[in-house]
Amino acid sequence: MLIYYIMKLSDENNINSNNDLDRGVLLEDKPKTKKPSMYNVLLLNDDYTPMEFVVLILESVFNKKEEEATQIMLHVHKNGIGVCGTFTYEVAEAKCKTVMDLAKKHEHPLQCTMEKN
Ligand code: TYC
């Protein structure tokens, strides 16, 4: 666990200071502000999943408006793979599972995966 001190160079005005800050007194643990790792959720192209179904997935699971959902779907259709969102690990995992469950329920071969951003 990291511990930090605030050290202040004594200048003429502070040499005899009784102020804790000026004397380098242990204050507290360093605040933990580490950002979480982020993960891209990716859709994979296939020859059978209807375009309309992919657009519906992008709207309902990834909160995309119709225009952006259509752009992402067409990107995946043309390039084979595309990012539909970036999330923390647990959220990305849950989104992938939702997509795979919906694809299975509707008997489409749509595949969804995730990668570290
Ligand atoms: N290639 C599919 C088709 O022509 C459409 C599609 C787009 C499928 C994106 C999956 O992730 C996908 N019907």
Coordinates of C-alpha atoms and ligand atoms in Angstrom, one line a residue:
M1 CA 0.0 0.0 0.0
L2 CA 1.4 3.4 -1.0
I3 CA 1.8 6.0 1.6
Y4 CA 2.7 9.5 0.9
Y5 CA 4.0 12.6 2.6
I6 CA 3.5 16.2 1.6
M7 CA 7.0 17.8 1.9
K8 CA 7.3 21.5 1.6
L9 CA 10.6 23.2 1.2
S10 CA 11.1 25.5 4.1
D11 CA 11.6 29.0 2.9
E12 CA 12.4 31.9 5.1
N13 CA 8.8 32.2 6.2
N14 CA 8.3 28.6 7.1
I15 CA 11.4 27.4 8.9
N16 CA 9.7 27.5 12.3
S17 CA 6.3 26.5 11.1
N18 CA 4.1 24.3 13.3
N19 CA 1.8 23.6 10.5
D20 CA 1.5 19.8 9.8
L21 CA 1.5 20.3 6.1
D22 CA 4.8 22.3 6.2
R23 CA 6.4 19.7 8.5
G24 CA 5.8 16.7 6.2
V25 CA 3.4 14.9 8.6
L26 CA 1.9 11.7 7.4
L27 CA -1.5 12.6 6.2
E28 CA -3.4 9.6 4.7
D29 CA -3.1 6.8 2.1
K30 CA -2.8 8.1 -1.4
P31 CA -6.2 8.4 -2.9
K32 CA -6.9 5.5 -5.3
T33 CA -7.9 6.9 -8.6
K34 CA -6.8 4.1 -11.0
K35 CA -9.0 3.9 -14.1
P36 CA -10.4 0.5 -14.9
S37 CA -9.2 -1.3 -18.0
M38 CA -11.7 -0.9 -20.9
Y39 CA -12.9 -3.6 -23.3
N40 CA -14.2 -3.3 -26.9
V41 CA -17.2 -5.5 -27.7
L42 CA -17.0 -6.7 -31.3
L43 CA -19.5 -8.1 -33.7
L44 CA -18.4 -10.6 -36.3
N45 CA -19.9 -10.9 -39.8
D46 CA -21.5 -14.1 -41.1
D47 CA -23.5 -14.9 -44.2
Y48 CA -26.8 -15.7 -42.6
T49 CA -27.8 -13.3 -39.8
P50 CA -30.3 -10.8 -41.2
M51 CA -29.0 -7.2 -41.4
E52 CA -32.2 -6.1 -39.7
F53 CA -31.5 -8.3 -36.7
V54 CA -28.0 -6.9 -36.3
V55 CA -29.4 -3.4 -36.4
L56 CA -32.0 -4.3 -33.7
I57 CA -29.2 -5.7 -31.5
L58 CA -27.1 -2.6 -31.9
E59 CA -30.2 -0.4 -30.9
S60 CA -31.4 -2.6 -28.0
V61 CA -28.1 -3.8 -26.5
F62 CA -25.7 -1.0 -27.4
N63 CA -28.2 1.9 -27.3
K64 CA -27.4 3.1 -30.8
K65 CA -29.8 5.2 -32.8
E66 CA -30.9 3.6 -36.1
E67 CA -28.5 5.6 -38.3
E68 CA -25.4 4.7 -36.3
A69 CA -26.6 1.1 -35.8
T70 CA -26.9 0.8 -39.6
Q71 CA -23.5 2.2 -40.1
I72 CA -21.9 -0.2 -37.7
M73 CA -23.8 -3.2 -39.2
L74 CA -22.6 -2.2 -42.7
H75 CA -19.0 -1.8 -41.4
V76 CA -19.1 -5.3 -40.0
H77 CA -20.8 -6.7 -43.1
K78 CA -18.0 -5.2 -45.3
N79 CA -15.0 -5.6 -43.0
G80 CA -15.8 -8.8 -41.2
I81 CA -15.6 -7.3 -37.7
G82 CA -16.4 -4.1 -35.9
V83 CA -16.6 -2.4 -32.5
C84 CA -20.1 -1.8 -31.1
G85 CA -19.1 -0.3 -27.8
T86 CA -16.4 0.0 -25.1
F87 CA -17.1 -0.9 -21.5
T88 CA -15.6 -2.2 -18.2
Y89 CA -14.9 -5.9 -18.2
E90 CA -18.1 -7.0 -16.4
V91 CA -20.3 -4.8 -18.6
A92 CA -18.6 -6.0 -21.8
E93 CA -19.0 -9.6 -20.7
A94 CA -22.7 -9.1 -20.0
K95 CA -23.3 -7.4 -23.4
C96 CA -21.6 -10.2 -25.2
K97 CA -23.7 -12.8 -23.4
T98 CA -26.9 -10.9 -24.1
V99 CA -26.0 -10.8 -27.9
M100 CA -25.2 -14.5 -27.9
D101 CA -28.4 -15.4 -26.1
L102 CA -30.5 -13.4 -28.4
A103 CA -28.8 -14.8 -31.5
K104 CA -29.3 -18.3 -30.2
K105 CA -32.9 -17.7 -29.3
H106 CA -33.6 -16.5 -32.9
E107 CA -31.4 -19.2 -34.4
H108 CA -28.9 -16.8 -36.0
P109 CA -25.2 -17.6 -36.1
L110 CA -24.2 -14.1 -35.1
Q111 CA -21.0 -14.0 -33.0
C112 CA -19.9 -11.4 -30.4
T113 CA -16.6 -11.2 -28.6
M114 CA -14.5 -8.8 -26.6
E115 CA -10.9 -7.5 -26.6
K116 CA -8.9 -5.3 -24.3
N117 CA -9.0 -1.8 -25.5
Ligands
TYC1 N1 -23.6 -10.4 -43.6 C1 -24.9 -10.5 -43.1 C2 -25.9 -10.5 -44.3 O1 -25.5 -10.3 -45.5 C3 -25.3 -9.2 -42.3 C4 -24.5 -9.2 -41.0 C5 -23.9 -8.0 -40.6 C6 -24.3 -10.3 -40.2 C7 -23.2 -7.9 -39.5 C8 -23.6 -10.2 -39.0 O2 -22.4 -8.9 -37.5 C9 -23.0 -9.0 -38.7 N2 -27.1 -10.8 -44.1

